[in-house]
C-alpha positions as a LaTeX table, in Angstrom:
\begin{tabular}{lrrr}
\hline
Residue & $x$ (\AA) & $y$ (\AA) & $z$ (\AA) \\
\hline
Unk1 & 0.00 & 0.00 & 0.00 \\
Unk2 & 1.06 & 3.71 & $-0.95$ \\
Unk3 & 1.00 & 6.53 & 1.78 \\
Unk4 & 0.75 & 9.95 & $-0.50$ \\
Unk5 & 3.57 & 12.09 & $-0.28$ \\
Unk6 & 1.99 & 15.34 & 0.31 \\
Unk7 & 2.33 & 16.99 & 3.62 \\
Unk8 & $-0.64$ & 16.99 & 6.07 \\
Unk9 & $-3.45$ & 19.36 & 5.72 \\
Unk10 & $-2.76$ & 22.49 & 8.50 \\
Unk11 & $-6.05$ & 22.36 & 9.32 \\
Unk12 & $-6.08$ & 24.31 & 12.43 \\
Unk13 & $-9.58$ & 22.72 & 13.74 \\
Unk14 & $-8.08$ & 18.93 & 13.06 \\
Unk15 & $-4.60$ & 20.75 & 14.95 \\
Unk16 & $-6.48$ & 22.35 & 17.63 \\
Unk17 & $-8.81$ & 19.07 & 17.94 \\
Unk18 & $-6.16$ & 16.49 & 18.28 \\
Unk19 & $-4.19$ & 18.09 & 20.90 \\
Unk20 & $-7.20$ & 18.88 & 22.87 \\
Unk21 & $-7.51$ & 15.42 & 23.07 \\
Unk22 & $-3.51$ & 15.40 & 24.24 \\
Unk23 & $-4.22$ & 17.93 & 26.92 \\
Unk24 & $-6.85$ & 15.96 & 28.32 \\
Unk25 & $-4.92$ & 12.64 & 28.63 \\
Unk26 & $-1.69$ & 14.84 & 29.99 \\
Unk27 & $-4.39$ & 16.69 & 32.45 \\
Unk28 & $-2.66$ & 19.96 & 31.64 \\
Unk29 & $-5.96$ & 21.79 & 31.43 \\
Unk30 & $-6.75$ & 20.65 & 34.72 \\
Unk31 & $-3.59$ & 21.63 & 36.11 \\
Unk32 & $-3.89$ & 25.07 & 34.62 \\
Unk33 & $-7.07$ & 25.58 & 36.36 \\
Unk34 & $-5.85$ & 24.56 & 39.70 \\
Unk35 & $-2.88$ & 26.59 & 39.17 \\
Unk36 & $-4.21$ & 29.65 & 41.17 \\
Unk37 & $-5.48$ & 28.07 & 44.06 \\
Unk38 & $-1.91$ & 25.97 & 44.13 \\
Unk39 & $-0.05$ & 28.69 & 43.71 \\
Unk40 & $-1.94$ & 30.07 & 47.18 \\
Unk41 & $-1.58$ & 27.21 & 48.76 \\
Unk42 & 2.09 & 27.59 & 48.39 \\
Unk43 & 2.51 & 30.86 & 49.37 \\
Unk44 & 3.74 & 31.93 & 45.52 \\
Unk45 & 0.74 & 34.74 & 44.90 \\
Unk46 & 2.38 & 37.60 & 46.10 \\
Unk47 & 5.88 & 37.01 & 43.85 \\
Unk48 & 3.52 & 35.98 & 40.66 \\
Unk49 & 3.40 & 38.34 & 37.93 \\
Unk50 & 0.69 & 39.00 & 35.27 \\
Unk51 & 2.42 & 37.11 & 32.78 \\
Unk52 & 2.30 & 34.11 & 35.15 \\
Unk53 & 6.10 & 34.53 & 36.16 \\
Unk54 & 8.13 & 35.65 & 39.33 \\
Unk55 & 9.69 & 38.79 & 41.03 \\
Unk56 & 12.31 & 37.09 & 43.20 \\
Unk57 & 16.19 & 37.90 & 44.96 \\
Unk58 & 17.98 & 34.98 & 45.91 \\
Unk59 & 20.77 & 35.99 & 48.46 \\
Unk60 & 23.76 & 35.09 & 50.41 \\
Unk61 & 24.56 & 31.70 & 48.47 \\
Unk62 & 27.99 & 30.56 & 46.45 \\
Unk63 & 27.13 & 31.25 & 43.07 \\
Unk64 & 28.35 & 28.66 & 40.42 \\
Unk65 & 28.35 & 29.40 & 36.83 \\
Unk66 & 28.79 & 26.25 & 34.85 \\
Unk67 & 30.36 & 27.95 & 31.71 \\
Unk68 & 33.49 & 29.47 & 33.58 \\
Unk69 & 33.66 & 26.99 & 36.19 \\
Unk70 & 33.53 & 30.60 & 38.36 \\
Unk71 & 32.21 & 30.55 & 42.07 \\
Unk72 & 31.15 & 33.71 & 43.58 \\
Unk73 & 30.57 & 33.71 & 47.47 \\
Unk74 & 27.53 & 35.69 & 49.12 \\
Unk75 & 26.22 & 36.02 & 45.75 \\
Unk76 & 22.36 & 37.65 & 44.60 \\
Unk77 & 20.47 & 36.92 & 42.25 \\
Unk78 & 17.95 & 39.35 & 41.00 \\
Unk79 & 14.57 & 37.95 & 38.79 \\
Unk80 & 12.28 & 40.11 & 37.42 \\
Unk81 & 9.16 & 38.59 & 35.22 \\
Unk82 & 10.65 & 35.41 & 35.41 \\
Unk83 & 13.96 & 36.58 & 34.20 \\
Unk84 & 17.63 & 37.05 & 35.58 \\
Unk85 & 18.20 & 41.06 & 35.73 \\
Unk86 & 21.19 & 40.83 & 37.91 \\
Unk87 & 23.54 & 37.69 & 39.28 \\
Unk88 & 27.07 & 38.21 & 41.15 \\
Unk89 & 28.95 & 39.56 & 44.78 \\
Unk90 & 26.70 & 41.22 & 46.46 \\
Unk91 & 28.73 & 44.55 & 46.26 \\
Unk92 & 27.83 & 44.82 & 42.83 \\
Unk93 & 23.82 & 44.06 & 42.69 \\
Unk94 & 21.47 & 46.25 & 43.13 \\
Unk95 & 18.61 & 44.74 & 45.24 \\
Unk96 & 15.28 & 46.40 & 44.54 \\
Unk97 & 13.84 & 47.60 & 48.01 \\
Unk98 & 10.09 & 45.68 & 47.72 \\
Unk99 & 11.86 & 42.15 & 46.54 \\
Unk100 & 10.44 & 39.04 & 47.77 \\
Unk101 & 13.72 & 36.88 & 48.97 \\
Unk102 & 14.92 & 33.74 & 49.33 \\
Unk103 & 17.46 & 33.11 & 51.62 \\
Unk104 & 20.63 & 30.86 & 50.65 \\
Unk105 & 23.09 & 31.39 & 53.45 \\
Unk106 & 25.31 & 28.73 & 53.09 \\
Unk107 & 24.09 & 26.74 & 50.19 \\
Unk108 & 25.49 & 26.42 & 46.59 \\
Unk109 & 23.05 & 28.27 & 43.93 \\
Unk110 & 23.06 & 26.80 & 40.34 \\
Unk111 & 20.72 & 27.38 & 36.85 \\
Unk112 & 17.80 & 24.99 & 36.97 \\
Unk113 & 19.36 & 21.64 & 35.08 \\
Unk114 & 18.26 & 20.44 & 31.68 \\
Unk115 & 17.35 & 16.59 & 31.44 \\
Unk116 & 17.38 & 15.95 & 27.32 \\
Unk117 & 15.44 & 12.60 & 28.04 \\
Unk118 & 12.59 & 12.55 & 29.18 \\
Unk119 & 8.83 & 10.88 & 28.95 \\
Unk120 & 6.69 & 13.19 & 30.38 \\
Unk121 & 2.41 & 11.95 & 29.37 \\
Unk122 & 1.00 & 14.03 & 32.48 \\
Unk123 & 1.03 & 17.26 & 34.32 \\
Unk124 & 2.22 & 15.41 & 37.53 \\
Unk125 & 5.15 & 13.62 & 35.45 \\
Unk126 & 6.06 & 17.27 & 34.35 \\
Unk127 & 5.47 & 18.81 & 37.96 \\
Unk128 & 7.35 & 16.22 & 39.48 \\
Unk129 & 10.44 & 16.69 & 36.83 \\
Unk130 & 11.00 & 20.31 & 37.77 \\
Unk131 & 10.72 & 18.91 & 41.58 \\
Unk132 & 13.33 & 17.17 & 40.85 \\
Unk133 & 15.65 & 20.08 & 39.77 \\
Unk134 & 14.80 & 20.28 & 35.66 \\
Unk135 & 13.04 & 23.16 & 34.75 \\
Unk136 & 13.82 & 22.26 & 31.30 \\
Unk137 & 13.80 & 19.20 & 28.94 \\
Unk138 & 13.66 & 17.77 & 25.89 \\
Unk139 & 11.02 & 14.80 & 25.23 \\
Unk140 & 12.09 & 11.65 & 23.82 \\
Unk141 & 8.21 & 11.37 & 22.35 \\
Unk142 & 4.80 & 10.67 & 23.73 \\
Unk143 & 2.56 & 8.58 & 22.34 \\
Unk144 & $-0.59$ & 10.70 & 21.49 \\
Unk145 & 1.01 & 13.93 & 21.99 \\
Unk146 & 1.03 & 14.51 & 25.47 \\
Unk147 & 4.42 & 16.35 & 25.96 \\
Unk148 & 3.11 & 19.33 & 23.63 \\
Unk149 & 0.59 & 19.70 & 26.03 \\
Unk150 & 3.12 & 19.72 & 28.50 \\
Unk151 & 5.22 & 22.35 & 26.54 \\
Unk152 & 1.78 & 24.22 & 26.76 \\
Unk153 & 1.58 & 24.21 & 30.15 \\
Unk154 & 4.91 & 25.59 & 30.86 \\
Unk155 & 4.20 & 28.61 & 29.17 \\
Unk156 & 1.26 & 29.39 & 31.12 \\
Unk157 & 2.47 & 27.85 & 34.34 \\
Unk158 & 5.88 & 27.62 & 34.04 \\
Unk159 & 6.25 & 26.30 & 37.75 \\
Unk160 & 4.02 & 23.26 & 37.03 \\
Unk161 & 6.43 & 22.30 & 33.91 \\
Unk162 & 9.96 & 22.31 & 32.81 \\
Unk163 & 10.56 & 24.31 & 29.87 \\
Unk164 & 10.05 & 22.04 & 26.78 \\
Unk165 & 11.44 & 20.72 & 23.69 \\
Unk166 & 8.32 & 18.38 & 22.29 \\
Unk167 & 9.14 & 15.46 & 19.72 \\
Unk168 & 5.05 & 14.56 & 19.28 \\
Unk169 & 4.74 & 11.17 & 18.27 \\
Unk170 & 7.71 & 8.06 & 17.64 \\
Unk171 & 8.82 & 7.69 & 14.24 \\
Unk172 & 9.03 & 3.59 & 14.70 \\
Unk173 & 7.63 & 1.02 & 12.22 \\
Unk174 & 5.09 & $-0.36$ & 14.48 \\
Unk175 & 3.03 & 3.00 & 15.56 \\
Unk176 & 0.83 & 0.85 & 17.77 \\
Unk177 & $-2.28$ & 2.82 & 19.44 \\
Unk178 & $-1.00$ & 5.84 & 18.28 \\
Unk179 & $-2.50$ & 5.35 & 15.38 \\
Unk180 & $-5.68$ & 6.45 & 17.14 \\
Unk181 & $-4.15$ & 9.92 & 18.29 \\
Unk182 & $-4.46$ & 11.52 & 15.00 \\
Unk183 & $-6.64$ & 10.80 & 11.89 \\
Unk184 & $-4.09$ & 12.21 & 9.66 \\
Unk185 & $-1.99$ & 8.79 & 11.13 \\
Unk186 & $-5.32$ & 6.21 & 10.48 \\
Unk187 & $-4.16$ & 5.35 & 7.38 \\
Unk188 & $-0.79$ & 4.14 & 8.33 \\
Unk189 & $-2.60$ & 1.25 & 10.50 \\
Unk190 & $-3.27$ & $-0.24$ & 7.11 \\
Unk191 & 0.49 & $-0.89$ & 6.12 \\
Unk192 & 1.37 & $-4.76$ & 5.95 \\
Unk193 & 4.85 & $-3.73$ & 6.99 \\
Unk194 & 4.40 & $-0.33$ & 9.26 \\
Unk195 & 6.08 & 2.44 & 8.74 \\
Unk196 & 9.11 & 1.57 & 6.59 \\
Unk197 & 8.45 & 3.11 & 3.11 \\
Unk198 & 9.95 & 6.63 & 2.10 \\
Unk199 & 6.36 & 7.79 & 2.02 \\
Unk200 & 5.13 & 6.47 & 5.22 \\
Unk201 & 8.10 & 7.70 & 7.19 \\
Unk202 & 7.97 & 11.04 & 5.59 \\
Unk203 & 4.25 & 11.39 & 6.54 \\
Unk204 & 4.73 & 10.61 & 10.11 \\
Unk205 & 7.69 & 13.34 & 10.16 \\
Unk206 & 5.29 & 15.35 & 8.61 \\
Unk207 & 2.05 & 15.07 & 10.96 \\
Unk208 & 4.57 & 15.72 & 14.17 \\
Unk209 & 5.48 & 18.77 & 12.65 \\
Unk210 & 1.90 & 19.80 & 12.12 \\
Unk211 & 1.25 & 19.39 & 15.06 \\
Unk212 & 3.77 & 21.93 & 16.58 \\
Unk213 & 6.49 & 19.10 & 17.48 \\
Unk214 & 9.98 & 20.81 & 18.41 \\
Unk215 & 12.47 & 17.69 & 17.22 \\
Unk216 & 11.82 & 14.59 & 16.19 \\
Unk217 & 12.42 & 10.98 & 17.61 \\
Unk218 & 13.17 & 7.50 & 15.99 \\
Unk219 & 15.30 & 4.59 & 16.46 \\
Unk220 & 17.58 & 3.00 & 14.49 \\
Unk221 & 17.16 & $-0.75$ & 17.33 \\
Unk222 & 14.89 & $-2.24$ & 19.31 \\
Unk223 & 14.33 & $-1.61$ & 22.61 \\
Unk224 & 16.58 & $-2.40$ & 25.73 \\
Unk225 & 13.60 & $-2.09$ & 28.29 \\
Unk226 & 11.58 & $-4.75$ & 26.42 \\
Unk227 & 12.74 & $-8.17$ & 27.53 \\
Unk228 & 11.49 & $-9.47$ & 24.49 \\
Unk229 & 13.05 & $-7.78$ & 21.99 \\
Unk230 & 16.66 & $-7.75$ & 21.11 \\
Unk231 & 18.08 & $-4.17$ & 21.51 \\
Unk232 & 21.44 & $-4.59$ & 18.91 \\
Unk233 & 18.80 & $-5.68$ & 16.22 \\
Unk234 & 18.37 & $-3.16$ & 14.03 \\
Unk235 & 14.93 & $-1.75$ & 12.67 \\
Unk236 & 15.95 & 1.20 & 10.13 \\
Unk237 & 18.35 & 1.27 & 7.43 \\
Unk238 & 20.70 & 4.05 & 6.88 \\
Unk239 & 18.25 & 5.13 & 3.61 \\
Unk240 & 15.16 & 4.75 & 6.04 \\
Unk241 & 16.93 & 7.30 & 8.79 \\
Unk242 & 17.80 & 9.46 & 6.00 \\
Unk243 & 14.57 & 9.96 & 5.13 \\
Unk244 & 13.41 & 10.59 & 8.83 \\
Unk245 & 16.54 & 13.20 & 8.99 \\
Unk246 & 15.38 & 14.66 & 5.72 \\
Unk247 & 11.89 & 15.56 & 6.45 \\
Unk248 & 13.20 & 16.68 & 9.74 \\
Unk249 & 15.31 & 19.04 & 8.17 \\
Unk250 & 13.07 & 20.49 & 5.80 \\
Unk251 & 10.83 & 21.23 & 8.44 \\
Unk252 & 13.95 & 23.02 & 10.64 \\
Unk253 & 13.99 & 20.20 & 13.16 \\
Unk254 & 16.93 & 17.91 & 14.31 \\
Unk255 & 16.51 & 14.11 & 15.23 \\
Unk256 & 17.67 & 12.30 & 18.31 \\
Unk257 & 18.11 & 8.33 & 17.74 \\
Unk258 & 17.28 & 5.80 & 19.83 \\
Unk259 & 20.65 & 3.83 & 19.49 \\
Unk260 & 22.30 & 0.41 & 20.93 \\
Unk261 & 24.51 & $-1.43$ & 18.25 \\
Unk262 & 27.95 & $-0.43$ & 16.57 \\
Unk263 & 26.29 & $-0.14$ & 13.45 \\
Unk264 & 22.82 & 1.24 & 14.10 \\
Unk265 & 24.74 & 3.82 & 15.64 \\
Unk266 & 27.00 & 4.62 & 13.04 \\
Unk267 & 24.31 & 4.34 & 10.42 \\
Unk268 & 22.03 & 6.94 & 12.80 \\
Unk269 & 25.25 & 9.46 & 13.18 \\
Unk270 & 26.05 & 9.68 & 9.36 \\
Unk271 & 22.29 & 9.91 & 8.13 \\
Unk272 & 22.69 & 13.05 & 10.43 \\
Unk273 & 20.94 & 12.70 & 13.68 \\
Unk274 & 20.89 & 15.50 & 15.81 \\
Unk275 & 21.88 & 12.93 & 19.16 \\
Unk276 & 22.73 & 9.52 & 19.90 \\
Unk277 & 20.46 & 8.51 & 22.60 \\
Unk278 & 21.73 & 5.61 & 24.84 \\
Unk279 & 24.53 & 4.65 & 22.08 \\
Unk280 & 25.70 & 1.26 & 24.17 \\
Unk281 & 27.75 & 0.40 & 21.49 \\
Unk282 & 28.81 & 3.14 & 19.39 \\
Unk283 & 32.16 & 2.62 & 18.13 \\
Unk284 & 35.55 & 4.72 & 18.55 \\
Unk285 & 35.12 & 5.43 & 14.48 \\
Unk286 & 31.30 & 6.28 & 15.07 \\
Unk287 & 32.68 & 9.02 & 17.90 \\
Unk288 & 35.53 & 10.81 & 15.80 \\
Unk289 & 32.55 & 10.87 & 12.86 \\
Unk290 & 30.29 & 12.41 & 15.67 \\
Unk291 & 33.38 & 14.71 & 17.31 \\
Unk292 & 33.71 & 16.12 & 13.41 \\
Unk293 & 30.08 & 16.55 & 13.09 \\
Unk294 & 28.96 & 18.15 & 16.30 \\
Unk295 & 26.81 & 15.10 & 16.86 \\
Unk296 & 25.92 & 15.26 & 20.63 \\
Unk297 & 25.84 & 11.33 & 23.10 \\
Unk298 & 22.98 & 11.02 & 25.63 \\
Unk299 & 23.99 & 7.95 & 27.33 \\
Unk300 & 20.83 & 7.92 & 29.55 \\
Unk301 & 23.32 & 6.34 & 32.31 \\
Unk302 & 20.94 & 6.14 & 35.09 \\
Unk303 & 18.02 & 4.22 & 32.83 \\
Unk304 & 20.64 & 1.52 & 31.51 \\
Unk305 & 21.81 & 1.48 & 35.28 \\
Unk306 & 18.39 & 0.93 & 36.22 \\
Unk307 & 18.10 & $-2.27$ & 33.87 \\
Unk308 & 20.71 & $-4.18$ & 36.30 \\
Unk309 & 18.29 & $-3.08$ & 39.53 \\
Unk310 & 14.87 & $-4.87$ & 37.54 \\
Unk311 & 13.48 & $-7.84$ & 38.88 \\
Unk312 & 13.09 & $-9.53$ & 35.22 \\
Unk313 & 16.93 & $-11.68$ & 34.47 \\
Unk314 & 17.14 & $-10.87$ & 31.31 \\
Unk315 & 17.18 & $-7.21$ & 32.00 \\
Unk316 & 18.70 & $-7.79$ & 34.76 \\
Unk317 & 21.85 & $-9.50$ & 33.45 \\
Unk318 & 21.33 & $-6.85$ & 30.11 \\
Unk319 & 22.01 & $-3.89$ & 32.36 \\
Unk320 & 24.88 & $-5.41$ & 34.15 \\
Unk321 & 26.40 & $-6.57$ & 30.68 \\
Unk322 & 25.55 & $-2.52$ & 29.32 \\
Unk323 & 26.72 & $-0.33$ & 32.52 \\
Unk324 & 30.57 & $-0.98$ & 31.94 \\
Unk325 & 30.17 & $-0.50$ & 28.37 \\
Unk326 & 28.37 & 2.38 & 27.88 \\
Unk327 & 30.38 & 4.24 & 31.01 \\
Unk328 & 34.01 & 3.64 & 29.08 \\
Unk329 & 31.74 & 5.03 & 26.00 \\
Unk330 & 31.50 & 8.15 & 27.85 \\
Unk331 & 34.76 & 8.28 & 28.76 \\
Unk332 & 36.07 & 7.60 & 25.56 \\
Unk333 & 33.54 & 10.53 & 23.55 \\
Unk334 & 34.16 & 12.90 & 26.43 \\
Unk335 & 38.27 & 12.55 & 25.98 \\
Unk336 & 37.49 & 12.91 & 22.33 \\
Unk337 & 35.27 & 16.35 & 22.66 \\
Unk338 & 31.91 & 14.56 & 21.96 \\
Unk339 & 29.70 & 16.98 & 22.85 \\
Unk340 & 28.12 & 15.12 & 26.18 \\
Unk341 & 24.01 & 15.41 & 27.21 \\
Unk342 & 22.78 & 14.50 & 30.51 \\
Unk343 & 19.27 & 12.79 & 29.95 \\
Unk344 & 17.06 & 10.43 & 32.46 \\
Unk345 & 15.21 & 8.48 & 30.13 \\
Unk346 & 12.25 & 8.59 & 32.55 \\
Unk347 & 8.81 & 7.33 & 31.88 \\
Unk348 & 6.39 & 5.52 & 33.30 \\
Unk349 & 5.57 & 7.74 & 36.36 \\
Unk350 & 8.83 & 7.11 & 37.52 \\
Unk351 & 10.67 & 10.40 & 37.14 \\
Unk352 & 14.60 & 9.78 & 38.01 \\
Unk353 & 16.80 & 13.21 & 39.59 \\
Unk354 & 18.59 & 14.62 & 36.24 \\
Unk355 & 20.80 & 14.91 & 39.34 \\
Unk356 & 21.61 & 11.06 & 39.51 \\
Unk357 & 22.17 & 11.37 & 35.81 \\
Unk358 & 24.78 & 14.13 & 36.49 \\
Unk359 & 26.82 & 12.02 & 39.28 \\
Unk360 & 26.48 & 9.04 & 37.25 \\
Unk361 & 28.79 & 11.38 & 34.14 \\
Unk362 & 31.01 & 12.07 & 36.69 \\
Unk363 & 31.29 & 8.11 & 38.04 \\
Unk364 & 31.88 & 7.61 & 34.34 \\
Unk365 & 35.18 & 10.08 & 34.15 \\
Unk366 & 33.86 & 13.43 & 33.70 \\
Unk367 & 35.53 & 15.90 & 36.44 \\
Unk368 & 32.40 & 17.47 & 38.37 \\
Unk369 & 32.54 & 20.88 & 36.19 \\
Unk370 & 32.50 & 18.67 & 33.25 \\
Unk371 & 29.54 & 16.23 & 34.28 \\
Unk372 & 27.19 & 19.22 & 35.51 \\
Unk373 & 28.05 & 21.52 & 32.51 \\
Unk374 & 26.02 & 17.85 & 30.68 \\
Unk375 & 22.78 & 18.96 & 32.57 \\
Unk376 & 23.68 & 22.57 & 31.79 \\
Unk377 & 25.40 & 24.67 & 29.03 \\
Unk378 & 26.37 & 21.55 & 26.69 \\
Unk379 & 22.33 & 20.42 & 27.27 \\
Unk380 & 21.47 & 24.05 & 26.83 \\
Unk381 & 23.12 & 24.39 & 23.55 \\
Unk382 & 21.67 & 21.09 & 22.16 \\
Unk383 & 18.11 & 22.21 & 23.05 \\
Unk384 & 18.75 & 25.24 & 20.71 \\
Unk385 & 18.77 & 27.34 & 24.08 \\
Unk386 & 22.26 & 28.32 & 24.53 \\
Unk387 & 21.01 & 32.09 & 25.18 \\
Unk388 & 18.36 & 31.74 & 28.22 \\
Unk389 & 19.21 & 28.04 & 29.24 \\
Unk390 & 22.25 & 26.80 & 31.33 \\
Unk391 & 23.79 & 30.04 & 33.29 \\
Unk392 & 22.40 & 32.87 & 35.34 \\
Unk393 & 23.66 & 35.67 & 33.86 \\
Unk394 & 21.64 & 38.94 & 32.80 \\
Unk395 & 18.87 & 37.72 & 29.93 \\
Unk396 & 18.81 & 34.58 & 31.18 \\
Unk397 & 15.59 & 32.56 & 32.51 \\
Unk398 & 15.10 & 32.59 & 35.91 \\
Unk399 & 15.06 & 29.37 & 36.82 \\
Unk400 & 17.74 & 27.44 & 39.93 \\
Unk401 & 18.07 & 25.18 & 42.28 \\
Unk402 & 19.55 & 25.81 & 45.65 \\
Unk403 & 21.68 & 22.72 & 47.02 \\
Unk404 & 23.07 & 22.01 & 50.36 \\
Unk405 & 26.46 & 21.51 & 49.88 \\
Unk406 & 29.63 & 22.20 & 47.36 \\
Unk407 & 28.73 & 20.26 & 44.04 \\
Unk408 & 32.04 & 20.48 & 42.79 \\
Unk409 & 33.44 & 18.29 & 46.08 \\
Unk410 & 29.94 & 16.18 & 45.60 \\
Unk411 & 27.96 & 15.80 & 42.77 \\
Unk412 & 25.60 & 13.49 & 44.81 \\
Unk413 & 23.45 & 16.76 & 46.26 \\
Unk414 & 22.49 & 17.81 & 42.60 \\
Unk415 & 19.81 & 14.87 & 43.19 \\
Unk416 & 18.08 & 16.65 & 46.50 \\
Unk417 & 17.36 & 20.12 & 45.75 \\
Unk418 & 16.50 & 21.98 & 48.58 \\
Unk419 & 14.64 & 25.09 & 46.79 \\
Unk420 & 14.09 & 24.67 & 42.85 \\
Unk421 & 12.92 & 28.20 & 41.42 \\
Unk422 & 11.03 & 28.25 & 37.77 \\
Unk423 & 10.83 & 31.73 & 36.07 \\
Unk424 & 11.20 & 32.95 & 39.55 \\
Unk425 & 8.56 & 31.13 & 41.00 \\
Unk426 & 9.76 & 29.04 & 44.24 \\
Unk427 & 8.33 & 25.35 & 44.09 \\
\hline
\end{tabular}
């Protein structure tokens, strides 16, 4: 059977219909309307601006700024409308005379961390995520659309949600239920062999970026998760990923690959993936190709660590077989000037600290600057948001986390936030 070729129709009342239906299985639009009375509840009102942002001076903390590797004792930080207006030594801030403050004597202040993986289907998955310390992120897909609801609901709310880079739905040959998200997807339930033709791959590219999607996902192996399935088999072809990667492009969106074997990796890296997600077994060739390319590794450490913790042997023994070789991976790209990604790989309900995901880069040989500037400046850049994402510096977003202790001595406390500020809204 033939898919046509043409794009999608942009009608807005199918766009506008279909993620309607996305916001009500994420329960953003619930969360929005309970917004006010959380935001009460919490004692946020009075720093809350029109625009649904914060007023806020954080004070007396050791100031880290992951792209200098700088520290600044009894620094300030100034946010106004959600966004940094002033950050360094208190001698040279000027704290406005009405601001609400937050007091962080003694802690370590940091930008709010980026996870680059994540699953997020509901507005308590999201909530929990910036929780948790990430007040942005980048979805590795949903599967009827859920995380552009999400992205939604950051905007308006922007302490319920991290900041978001959406992927819509998987580009994978079996599409599963999600055929039901979208009609302009129906017809693709009718294809003997899923989604594996040019046309068929192209449309599904096509109807994410309808749909507002900010990157795409596919995978170039089956899954590790799955006991079932065999994660070095591979499920695209190099032609097949170009395809995905051309669409993608055409549309001014980069891919991210779900990755595992030598060659699926290599074949995902020169069709021209954005990132290698997981990338177990990505050869020393595949990283120098990647180093010359700009291609950025998310390892997802703490989700193929997680594997070796699961009840089921066969993931079980797969995780404990994966761990070693996927940490001298990381090793190996960062001493070659891969550019490195901190991302969780959560899903499920089970949202994992981007924190663990940071102490688990430096386990793997990154020096503690290194492994947090993952979850900060080198996510920030890959996420296209290199200019508000990743520092607090004047122009930037307003978003922290305060931790109690010196993350550059311990990485561990990046996992236990003790205050986690969104657009200068306290949590």
């Amino acid at each position: 059977m033939c898919v046509e070729s043409a794009p999608p129709p942009p009608s807005r009342v199918t766009r506008r219909g279909v993620l309607a239906g996305a916001a009500a299985l994420a329960g953003t639009a619930a969360a929005l309307s309970a917004a006010p009375s959380m935001a009460a509840a919490h004692g946020r009102t009075p720093g809350r601006t029109a625009a649904g942002s914060g007023d806020l001076v954080v004070e007396g903390g050791t100031l880290l700024d992951p792209a200098t590797g700088h520290v600044t004792e009894d620094a300030v930080v100034v946010i106004s409308s959600g966004v940094v207006r002033a950050a360094g030594a208190r001698a040279k801030v000027e704290i406005p005379d009405d601001a609400r403050s937050l007091d962080a004597h003694g802690r370590w202040v940091l930008p709010g961390l980026v996870d680059a993986h994540i699953h997020l289907n509901t507005a308590a998955e999201a909530h929990e995520a910036v929780r948790n310390g990430a007040t942005s992120a980048r979805s590795g897909f949903t599967n009827f659309y859920q995380d552009i609801a999400v992205r939604e609901l950051a905007r308006q709310a922007p302490d319920l949600a991290p900041r978001l880079r959406a992927a819509g739905v998987f580009v994978t040959p079996d599409l599963g239920d999600t055929v039901l998200a979208d009609p302009d997807l129906t017809p693709l339930a009718r294809l003997k062999d899923g989604v594996r033709s040019a046309e068929a791959l192209r449309r599904v590219v096509e109807v994410n970026l309808a749909r507002g999607a900010d990157v795409i996902k596919t995978r170039v192996n089956e899954r590790a998760g799955m006991p079932e399935q065999d994660p070095l088999a591979q499920v695209y072809s190099y032609e097949q990923l170009s395809e995905v990667v051309s669409a993608a492009r055409r549309g001014g969106k980069g891919v991210l690959c779900h990755s595992y074997s030598e060659r699926g990796c290599d074949d995902a890296v020169r069709a021209g993936i954005r990132s290698l997600e997981h990338g177990v077994f990505v050869s020393e060739r595949t990283l120098h190709d990647m180093r010359r390319r700009g291609t950025c590794f998310t390892p997802t450490l703490s989700a193929i660590a997680g594997l070796a913790e699961s009840s089921n042997p066969v993931l079980a023994e797969r995780g404990r077989m994966y761990v070693p070789v996927l940490k001298e991976a990381v090793r190996a790209a960062h001493l070659m000037g891969v550019p490195l990604v901190a991302g969780t790989d959560s899903s499920g309900g089970q949202i994992k600290p981007i924190g663990r995901e940071v102490e688990l880069m430096h386990a793997a040989g990154l020096s503690a600057l290194d492994a947090i500037r993952t979850a900060t400046t080198q996510a920030a850049l890959l996420l296209g948001l290199q200019q508000t994402v990743g520092r607090l510096a004047r122009g930037f977003a307003g978003d922290l986390i305060v931790v109690d202790g010196d993350p550059l001595a311990d990485v561990s406390v990046l996992k236990t936030p003790l205050h986690v500020v969104r657009a200068g809204l306290t949590l």
